[in-house]
């Protein structure tokens, strides 16, 4: 009996390497295929996504060895523009995105959760037509306990000259994003993106150092059993949100899942259905999450997959920002689940 037959005999299942069984599609090649050609824009966006992938690999590499290195975990002692304590990983990941885009020639401006003002790369500006908005580490509170984290990004085309350096064009609605996505640092590192032609996921193969296509044209289920919200905030919410949660508690078939990193929670919902909520509170009606580099890119992904994202009052992608770090309530996920929350907000039931 051969070794394989012996294993089969013992009921040991063989783990096959999916990548070997089919043509490996890398991230940059996939972007080119999306645009069916080698136009200048297709090449720019392919190079840009490749750079985002590189930033993801650098962050993933550091996270995977965090417990073995000095100076990776914990706080810096600084407070950012949002009034939140900054972690060392927030600073590292923010700098990683800056350094990979410095060499890209494509991006003139970067705007992130960790920087008060947009960061200009003057040497790229004469030719760099794009702006990258990003949250370098989503779910920072998970950093020191080896739990899932994310990065979120949006790509926008620069409009006009931006001569006063105020980047006012970035305040335009999320409909103006030309690409968006996230990187999920979980048991494996995944990158999910859209350029308005469906939602596609990639898994980092660490031995190749490449993001390889995992699933194309992902569709979110119309309804799911998961509701994902920080119920510790119950006492601070408007009555309509409390009523929705009471409804969930008395209805069969719901499961609570909340990880502290919305990239994880929303990825679960993208794949299995359900709803993620970060509502405003009575004291802070705009909630916690930032519109331009958290809510809007995730809304673009979820809408492209057939789901919905709203503030409770209006579609996230229609919101016009007043400032770069504007916050917004977020209700996002499967169509039917989002409609149910909306109904509680708008009609009380
Ligand atoms: P961060 O980018 O500063 O980490 O904040 C965003 C995160 C989300 O990922 C997560 O859903 C939420 O904040 C958790 O906040 P809370 O601890 O208030 O539930
Ligand atoms: Mg964040």
Short mmCIF file of C-alpha atoms and ligand atoms in Angstrom, two decimals:
data_model
loop_
_atom_site.label_atom_id
_atom_site.label_comp_id
_atom_site.label_asym_id
_atom_site.label_seq_id
_atom_site.Cartn_x
_atom_site.Cartn_y
_atom_site.Cartn_z
CA UNK A 1 0.00 0.00 0.00
CA UNK A 2 1.32 3.47 -0.91
CA UNK A 3 1.73 6.13 1.81
CA UNK A 4 -1.20 8.16 0.40
CA UNK A 5 -3.45 5.13 0.23
CA UNK A 6 -2.41 4.28 3.78
CA UNK A 7 -3.43 7.75 4.96
CA UNK A 8 -6.69 7.55 3.06
CA UNK A 9 -7.29 4.21 4.65
CA UNK A 10 -6.83 5.79 8.07
CA UNK A 11 -9.30 8.51 7.11
CA UNK A 12 -6.63 11.21 7.09
CA UNK A 13 -7.77 13.90 4.75
CA UNK A 14 -5.18 15.30 2.40
CA UNK A 15 -4.73 19.01 2.44
CA UNK A 16 -4.38 20.17 -1.11
CA UNK A 17 -2.81 23.44 -2.09
CA UNK A 18 -5.60 25.29 -3.89
CA UNK A 19 -3.05 27.55 -5.54
CA UNK A 20 -1.46 24.65 -7.36
CA UNK A 21 -4.71 23.42 -8.81
CA UNK A 22 -5.48 26.52 -10.78
CA UNK A 23 -4.03 29.55 -12.40
CA UNK A 24 -2.87 31.92 -9.64
CA UNK A 25 -4.23 35.39 -10.23
CA UNK A 26 -2.25 38.05 -8.42
CA UNK A 27 -3.75 41.31 -7.21
CA UNK A 28 -2.09 43.56 -9.79
CA UNK A 29 -3.05 41.27 -12.67
CA UNK A 30 -6.62 41.14 -11.43
CA UNK A 31 -6.92 44.94 -11.45
CA UNK A 32 -5.64 45.03 -15.03
CA UNK A 33 -8.19 42.38 -16.02
CA UNK A 34 -10.97 44.43 -14.44
CA UNK A 35 -10.32 47.18 -16.93
CA UNK A 36 -9.86 44.79 -19.84
CA UNK A 37 -6.78 46.41 -21.22
CA UNK A 38 -3.66 48.32 -20.56
CA UNK A 39 -5.05 51.87 -20.53
CA UNK A 40 -3.08 54.41 -18.52
CA UNK A 41 -5.75 54.36 -15.80
CA UNK A 42 -5.74 50.55 -15.60
CA UNK A 43 -1.98 50.56 -15.19
CA UNK A 44 -2.07 53.31 -12.56
CA UNK A 45 -4.72 51.54 -10.51
CA UNK A 46 -2.97 48.22 -10.81
CA UNK A 47 0.29 49.79 -9.55
CA UNK A 48 -1.60 51.56 -6.80
CA UNK A 49 -3.26 48.38 -5.57
CA UNK A 50 0.09 46.64 -5.70
CA UNK A 51 1.46 49.34 -3.36
CA UNK A 52 -1.50 48.94 -0.99
CA UNK A 53 -0.76 45.21 -1.02
CA UNK A 54 2.87 45.94 -0.14
CA UNK A 55 1.80 48.11 2.81
CA UNK A 56 -0.45 45.24 3.95
CA UNK A 57 2.43 42.76 3.75
CA UNK A 58 4.69 45.01 5.82
CA UNK A 59 2.03 45.51 8.50
CA UNK A 60 1.17 41.78 8.53
CA UNK A 61 4.84 40.85 8.88
CA UNK A 62 5.27 43.12 11.89
CA UNK A 63 2.06 41.92 13.53
CA UNK A 64 3.04 38.28 13.07
CA UNK A 65 6.19 38.81 15.18
CA UNK A 66 4.88 41.52 17.51
CA UNK A 67 5.36 39.49 20.69
CA UNK A 68 9.00 38.80 19.81
CA UNK A 69 10.10 42.36 19.09
CA UNK A 70 10.78 45.40 21.23
CA UNK A 71 8.76 48.57 20.68
CA UNK A 72 5.85 47.11 18.72
CA UNK A 73 3.06 46.81 21.28
CA UNK A 74 1.56 49.38 23.62
CA UNK A 75 0.89 53.11 23.48
CA UNK A 76 3.18 55.90 22.33
CA UNK A 77 1.88 58.30 25.00
CA UNK A 78 0.54 60.64 22.27
CA UNK A 79 -3.11 61.55 21.60
CA UNK A 80 -4.24 61.89 17.96
CA UNK A 81 -6.45 64.51 16.29
CA UNK A 82 -9.50 62.43 17.29
CA UNK A 83 -8.54 62.66 20.97
CA UNK A 84 -7.65 58.95 21.07
CA UNK A 85 -4.51 57.44 22.58
CA UNK A 86 -2.11 56.40 19.84
CA UNK A 87 -0.63 52.91 19.72
CA UNK A 88 2.86 52.20 18.40
CA UNK A 89 1.34 50.04 15.66
CA UNK A 90 -0.88 52.97 14.54
CA UNK A 91 2.25 55.07 13.97
CA UNK A 92 4.17 52.27 12.29
CA UNK A 93 1.32 51.39 9.90
CA UNK A 94 0.69 55.05 9.10
CA UNK A 95 4.35 55.52 8.18
CA UNK A 96 4.36 52.32 6.11
CA UNK A 97 1.59 53.69 3.86
CA UNK A 98 3.47 56.99 3.47
CA UNK A 99 6.72 55.32 2.58
CA UNK A 100 5.27 52.89 0.02
CA UNK A 101 3.41 55.73 -1.70
CA UNK A 102 6.40 58.07 -1.70
CA UNK A 103 7.98 55.76 -4.24
CA UNK A 104 4.84 55.21 -6.30
CA UNK A 105 4.78 58.42 -8.32
CA UNK A 106 0.98 58.06 -8.38
CA UNK A 107 -0.30 59.59 -5.20
CA UNK A 108 0.05 63.26 -4.41
CA UNK A 109 -1.87 63.28 -1.13
CA UNK A 110 -2.52 60.88 1.71
CA UNK A 111 -5.17 61.46 4.35
CA UNK A 112 -5.39 59.23 7.39
CA UNK A 113 -6.94 58.80 10.80
CA UNK A 114 -3.54 59.42 12.32
CA UNK A 115 -2.73 62.77 10.63
CA UNK A 116 -4.44 66.09 11.38
CA UNK A 117 -3.94 67.36 7.83
CA UNK A 118 -3.43 65.60 4.50
CA UNK A 119 0.18 64.61 3.83
CA UNK A 120 1.54 65.88 0.52
CA UNK A 121 4.24 64.13 -1.47
CA UNK A 122 5.43 67.15 -3.49
CA UNK A 123 7.68 65.14 -5.79
CA UNK A 124 4.63 63.13 -6.97
CA UNK A 125 2.20 66.03 -7.27
CA UNK A 126 3.01 67.16 -10.82
CA UNK A 127 1.98 63.70 -12.09
CA UNK A 128 0.26 62.03 -9.12
CA UNK A 129 -3.43 62.16 -9.89
CA UNK A 130 -4.73 60.18 -6.93
CA UNK A 131 -5.36 60.63 -3.23
CA UNK A 132 -5.32 57.75 -0.79
CA UNK A 133 -7.53 57.97 2.29
CA UNK A 134 -6.85 55.31 4.89
CA UNK A 135 -7.18 54.02 8.39
CA UNK A 136 -3.80 52.32 8.93
CA UNK A 137 -4.94 50.18 11.88
CA UNK A 138 -8.61 49.54 12.38
CA UNK A 139 -9.49 48.05 15.76
CA UNK A 140 -6.38 49.33 17.53
CA UNK A 141 -7.67 48.06 20.88
CA UNK A 142 -7.04 44.49 19.62
CA UNK A 143 -3.34 45.13 18.96
CA UNK A 144 -1.92 44.08 22.30
CA UNK A 145 -3.96 40.89 22.61
CA UNK A 146 -3.13 39.24 19.27
CA UNK A 147 -6.63 39.60 17.86
CA UNK A 148 -7.82 40.53 14.37
CA UNK A 149 -7.03 43.96 13.00
CA UNK A 150 -7.56 45.72 9.71
CA UNK A 151 -6.52 48.53 7.41
CA UNK A 152 -9.14 50.41 5.37
CA UNK A 153 -8.48 52.42 2.20
CA UNK A 154 -10.20 54.55 -0.41
CA UNK A 155 -8.77 55.85 -3.68
CA UNK A 156 -10.00 59.13 -5.08
CA UNK A 157 -9.03 61.05 -8.16
CA UNK A 158 -7.65 64.47 -7.37
CA UNK A 159 -10.03 67.17 -8.59
CA UNK A 160 -8.61 70.55 -9.54
CA UNK A 161 -5.45 72.13 -8.27
CA UNK A 162 -5.91 72.09 -4.48
CA UNK A 163 -3.90 75.32 -4.47
CA UNK A 164 -4.78 76.23 -0.85
CA UNK A 165 -3.73 72.77 0.39
CA UNK A 166 -7.11 72.28 2.08
CA UNK A 167 -8.03 69.20 0.04
CA UNK A 168 -11.66 70.35 -0.14
CA UNK A 169 -12.36 67.98 -3.03
CA UNK A 170 -12.03 65.11 -0.55
CA UNK A 171 -15.21 66.24 1.18
CA UNK A 172 -17.29 65.17 -1.85
CA UNK A 173 -19.61 62.18 -1.30
CA UNK A 174 -18.27 58.63 -1.22
CA UNK A 175 -19.86 58.10 -4.66
CA UNK A 176 -16.68 59.77 -5.94
CA UNK A 177 -14.41 56.96 -4.73
CA UNK A 178 -12.84 55.12 -7.62
CA UNK A 179 -11.67 52.23 -5.50
CA UNK A 180 -11.93 51.04 -1.92
CA UNK A 181 -11.21 48.07 0.25
CA UNK A 182 -9.65 46.64 3.35
CA UNK A 183 -6.92 44.35 4.54
CA UNK A 184 -7.85 41.90 7.29
CA UNK A 185 -5.02 40.68 9.53
CA UNK A 186 -6.54 37.46 10.85
CA UNK A 187 -5.30 33.86 10.88
CA UNK A 188 -4.41 34.68 7.28
CA UNK A 189 -4.06 38.12 5.76
CA UNK A 190 -6.78 38.95 3.25
CA UNK A 191 -7.27 41.90 0.94
CA UNK A 192 -10.77 42.74 -0.32
CA UNK A 193 -11.29 45.46 -2.92
CA UNK A 194 -13.70 46.99 -5.37
CA UNK A 195 -13.18 49.34 -8.28
CA UNK A 196 -16.90 49.51 -9.02
CA UNK A 197 -16.87 46.15 -10.82
CA UNK A 198 -17.75 43.77 -8.02
CA UNK A 199 -15.99 42.78 -4.81
CA UNK A 200 -13.01 40.45 -4.88
CA UNK A 201 -10.96 38.84 -2.14
CA UNK A 202 -7.31 37.79 -2.06
CA UNK A 203 -5.31 35.79 0.46
CA UNK A 204 -1.67 36.50 1.18
CA UNK A 205 0.46 33.45 0.48
CA UNK A 206 3.42 34.21 2.78
CA UNK A 207 5.70 31.76 0.97
CA UNK A 208 5.15 33.59 -2.34
CA UNK A 209 4.75 37.05 -0.81
CA UNK A 210 1.75 37.58 -3.10
CA UNK A 211 -1.95 38.20 -2.65
CA UNK A 212 -3.65 35.44 -4.64
CA UNK A 213 -7.26 35.60 -5.80
CA UNK A 214 -9.59 33.74 -3.44
CA UNK A 215 -13.08 34.73 -4.57
CA UNK A 216 -14.47 36.95 -7.31
CA UNK A 217 -17.76 38.87 -7.36
CA UNK A 218 -18.65 38.20 -3.74
CA UNK A 219 -22.35 38.68 -2.98
CA UNK A 220 -23.60 39.39 0.52
CA UNK A 221 -26.68 37.36 1.56
CA UNK A 222 -29.91 39.42 1.60
CA UNK A 223 -30.38 38.54 5.26
CA UNK A 224 -28.23 37.03 7.99
CA UNK A 225 -28.44 36.04 11.63
CA UNK A 226 -25.52 38.13 12.94
CA UNK A 227 -25.93 41.48 14.63
CA UNK A 228 -22.69 43.20 15.54
CA UNK A 229 -22.74 46.14 17.93
CA UNK A 230 -21.10 47.23 21.17
CA UNK A 231 -24.02 46.69 23.54
CA UNK A 232 -22.04 48.30 26.36
CA UNK A 233 -23.22 51.57 24.83
CA UNK A 234 -26.91 50.66 25.29
CA UNK A 235 -27.46 53.23 28.04
CA UNK A 236 -26.16 56.03 25.79
CA UNK A 237 -28.31 55.30 22.71
CA UNK A 238 -31.47 56.90 21.39
CA UNK A 239 -34.61 54.97 22.30
CA UNK A 240 -35.09 53.75 18.68
CA UNK A 241 -31.78 51.84 18.72
CA UNK A 242 -32.55 50.40 22.16
CA UNK A 243 -35.92 49.24 20.82
CA UNK A 244 -34.21 47.53 17.88
CA UNK A 245 -31.87 45.68 20.26
CA UNK A 246 -34.82 44.64 22.45
CA UNK A 247 -36.49 43.32 19.30
CA UNK A 248 -33.36 41.26 18.46
CA UNK A 249 -33.28 39.87 22.01
CA UNK A 250 -36.85 38.60 21.85
CA UNK A 251 -36.59 37.22 18.28
CA UNK A 252 -35.33 33.73 17.55
CA UNK A 253 -32.39 33.30 15.22
CA UNK A 254 -30.05 36.20 15.98
CA UNK A 255 -26.43 35.78 17.11
CA UNK A 256 -24.26 38.53 18.56
CA UNK A 257 -20.71 38.81 17.17
CA UNK A 258 -18.49 41.80 17.98
CA UNK A 259 -14.72 41.66 17.75
CA UNK A 260 -13.66 45.26 18.39
CA UNK A 261 -12.34 45.58 14.82
CA UNK A 262 -15.04 46.39 12.31
CA UNK A 263 -13.01 45.10 9.37
CA UNK A 264 -13.36 41.63 10.94
CA UNK A 265 -16.99 42.07 11.82
CA UNK A 266 -17.93 43.46 8.42
CA UNK A 267 -15.91 40.77 6.63
CA UNK A 268 -17.93 38.11 8.47
CA UNK A 269 -21.12 39.90 7.46
CA UNK A 270 -19.98 40.22 3.83
CA UNK A 271 -19.53 36.46 3.69
CA UNK A 272 -22.36 35.23 5.92
CA UNK A 273 -24.86 38.11 6.13
CA UNK A 274 -26.12 40.21 9.03
CA UNK A 275 -25.75 43.78 10.20
CA UNK A 276 -23.03 45.88 11.87
CA UNK A 277 -24.07 49.00 13.75
CA UNK A 278 -22.14 51.83 15.32
CA UNK A 279 -24.94 54.27 16.10
CA UNK A 280 -24.57 57.74 17.54
CA UNK A 281 -25.32 58.35 21.19
CA UNK A 282 -27.52 61.00 22.77
CA UNK A 283 -24.36 62.95 23.69
CA UNK A 284 -22.54 62.28 20.40
CA UNK A 285 -25.15 61.81 17.65
CA UNK A 286 -22.47 61.38 14.99
CA UNK A 287 -21.03 58.29 16.73
CA UNK A 288 -17.41 57.18 16.61
CA UNK A 289 -16.55 56.08 13.08
CA UNK A 290 -15.00 58.39 10.53
CA UNK A 291 -16.83 58.95 7.26
CA UNK A 292 -14.07 59.38 4.70
CA UNK A 293 -11.64 56.60 5.54
CA UNK A 294 -13.79 54.14 7.51
CA UNK A 295 -17.51 54.26 6.71
CA UNK A 296 -17.43 55.34 3.04
CA UNK A 297 -14.90 52.73 1.79
CA UNK A 298 -16.71 49.94 3.65
CA UNK A 299 -20.05 51.22 2.30
CA UNK A 300 -18.66 51.04 -1.24
CA UNK A 301 -17.59 47.42 -0.71
CA UNK A 302 -20.89 46.35 0.84
CA UNK A 303 -23.03 48.11 -1.80
CA UNK A 304 -20.98 46.56 -4.58
CA UNK A 305 -21.68 43.17 -2.99
CA UNK A 306 -25.44 43.89 -3.00
CA UNK A 307 -25.84 45.15 0.58
CA UNK A 308 -26.58 48.57 2.05
CA UNK A 309 -24.94 51.19 4.27
CA UNK A 310 -26.77 54.09 5.90
CA UNK A 311 -26.48 56.62 8.68
CA UNK A 312 -30.07 55.69 9.59
CA UNK A 313 -31.23 58.81 7.78
CA UNK A 314 -29.37 58.65 4.47
CA UNK A 315 -27.14 56.51 2.30
CA UNK A 316 -23.51 56.73 3.49
CA UNK A 317 -22.20 57.22 -0.06
CA UNK A 318 -24.36 60.35 -0.48
CA UNK A 319 -23.10 62.13 2.63
CA UNK A 320 -21.13 65.31 1.92
CA UNK A 321 -18.47 65.84 4.57
CA UNK A 322 -17.85 69.17 6.23
CA UNK A 323 -14.41 68.23 7.47
CA UNK A 324 -11.76 65.60 6.88
CA UNK A 325 -12.19 63.72 10.15
CA UNK A 326 -15.98 63.87 10.21
CA UNK A 327 -17.73 61.11 12.12
CA UNK A 328 -20.92 59.38 11.13
CA UNK A 329 -23.32 56.78 12.51
CA UNK A 330 -23.06 53.54 10.52
CA UNK A 331 -25.55 50.76 9.87
CA UNK A 332 -24.18 48.39 7.26
CA UNK A 333 -24.75 44.89 5.96
CA UNK A 334 -27.44 42.70 4.40
CA UNK A 335 -30.32 44.60 2.75
CA UNK A 336 -33.09 43.17 4.89
CA UNK A 337 -31.24 43.55 8.19
CA UNK A 338 -30.34 47.18 7.43
CA UNK A 339 -33.96 47.90 6.45
CA UNK A 340 -35.12 46.53 9.80
CA UNK A 341 -32.83 48.86 11.77
CA UNK A 342 -33.90 51.77 9.56
CA UNK A 343 -37.54 50.99 10.25
CA UNK A 344 -36.90 51.25 14.00
CA UNK A 345 -35.08 54.57 13.52
CA UNK A 346 -37.67 56.07 11.19
CA UNK A 347 -40.96 54.47 12.37
CA UNK A 348 -40.13 53.20 15.85
CA UNK A 349 -40.79 49.53 14.99
P1 LIG B 1 -10.01 52.63 15.55
O1 LIG B 1 -9.79 52.81 14.07
O2 LIG B 1 -9.48 53.77 16.34
O3 LIG B 1 -9.55 51.30 16.03
O4 LIG B 1 -11.61 52.71 15.78
C1 LIG B 1 -12.50 51.97 14.99
C2 LIG B 1 -12.95 50.75 15.74
C3 LIG B 1 -13.78 49.78 14.93
O5 LIG B 1 -12.98 48.89 14.25
C4 LIG B 1 -14.57 49.08 15.98
O6 LIG B 1 -15.74 48.51 15.49
C5 LIG B 1 -14.82 50.16 16.96
O7 LIG B 1 -13.81 51.12 16.78
C6 LIG B 1 -14.76 49.65 18.37
O8 LIG B 1 -15.06 50.69 19.22
P2 LIG B 1 -15.65 50.40 20.65
O9 LIG B 1 -14.53 49.91 21.49
O10 LIG B 1 -16.20 51.74 21.10
O11 LIG B 1 -16.77 49.37 20.50
MG1 LIG B 2 -10.35 53.14 12.60
#
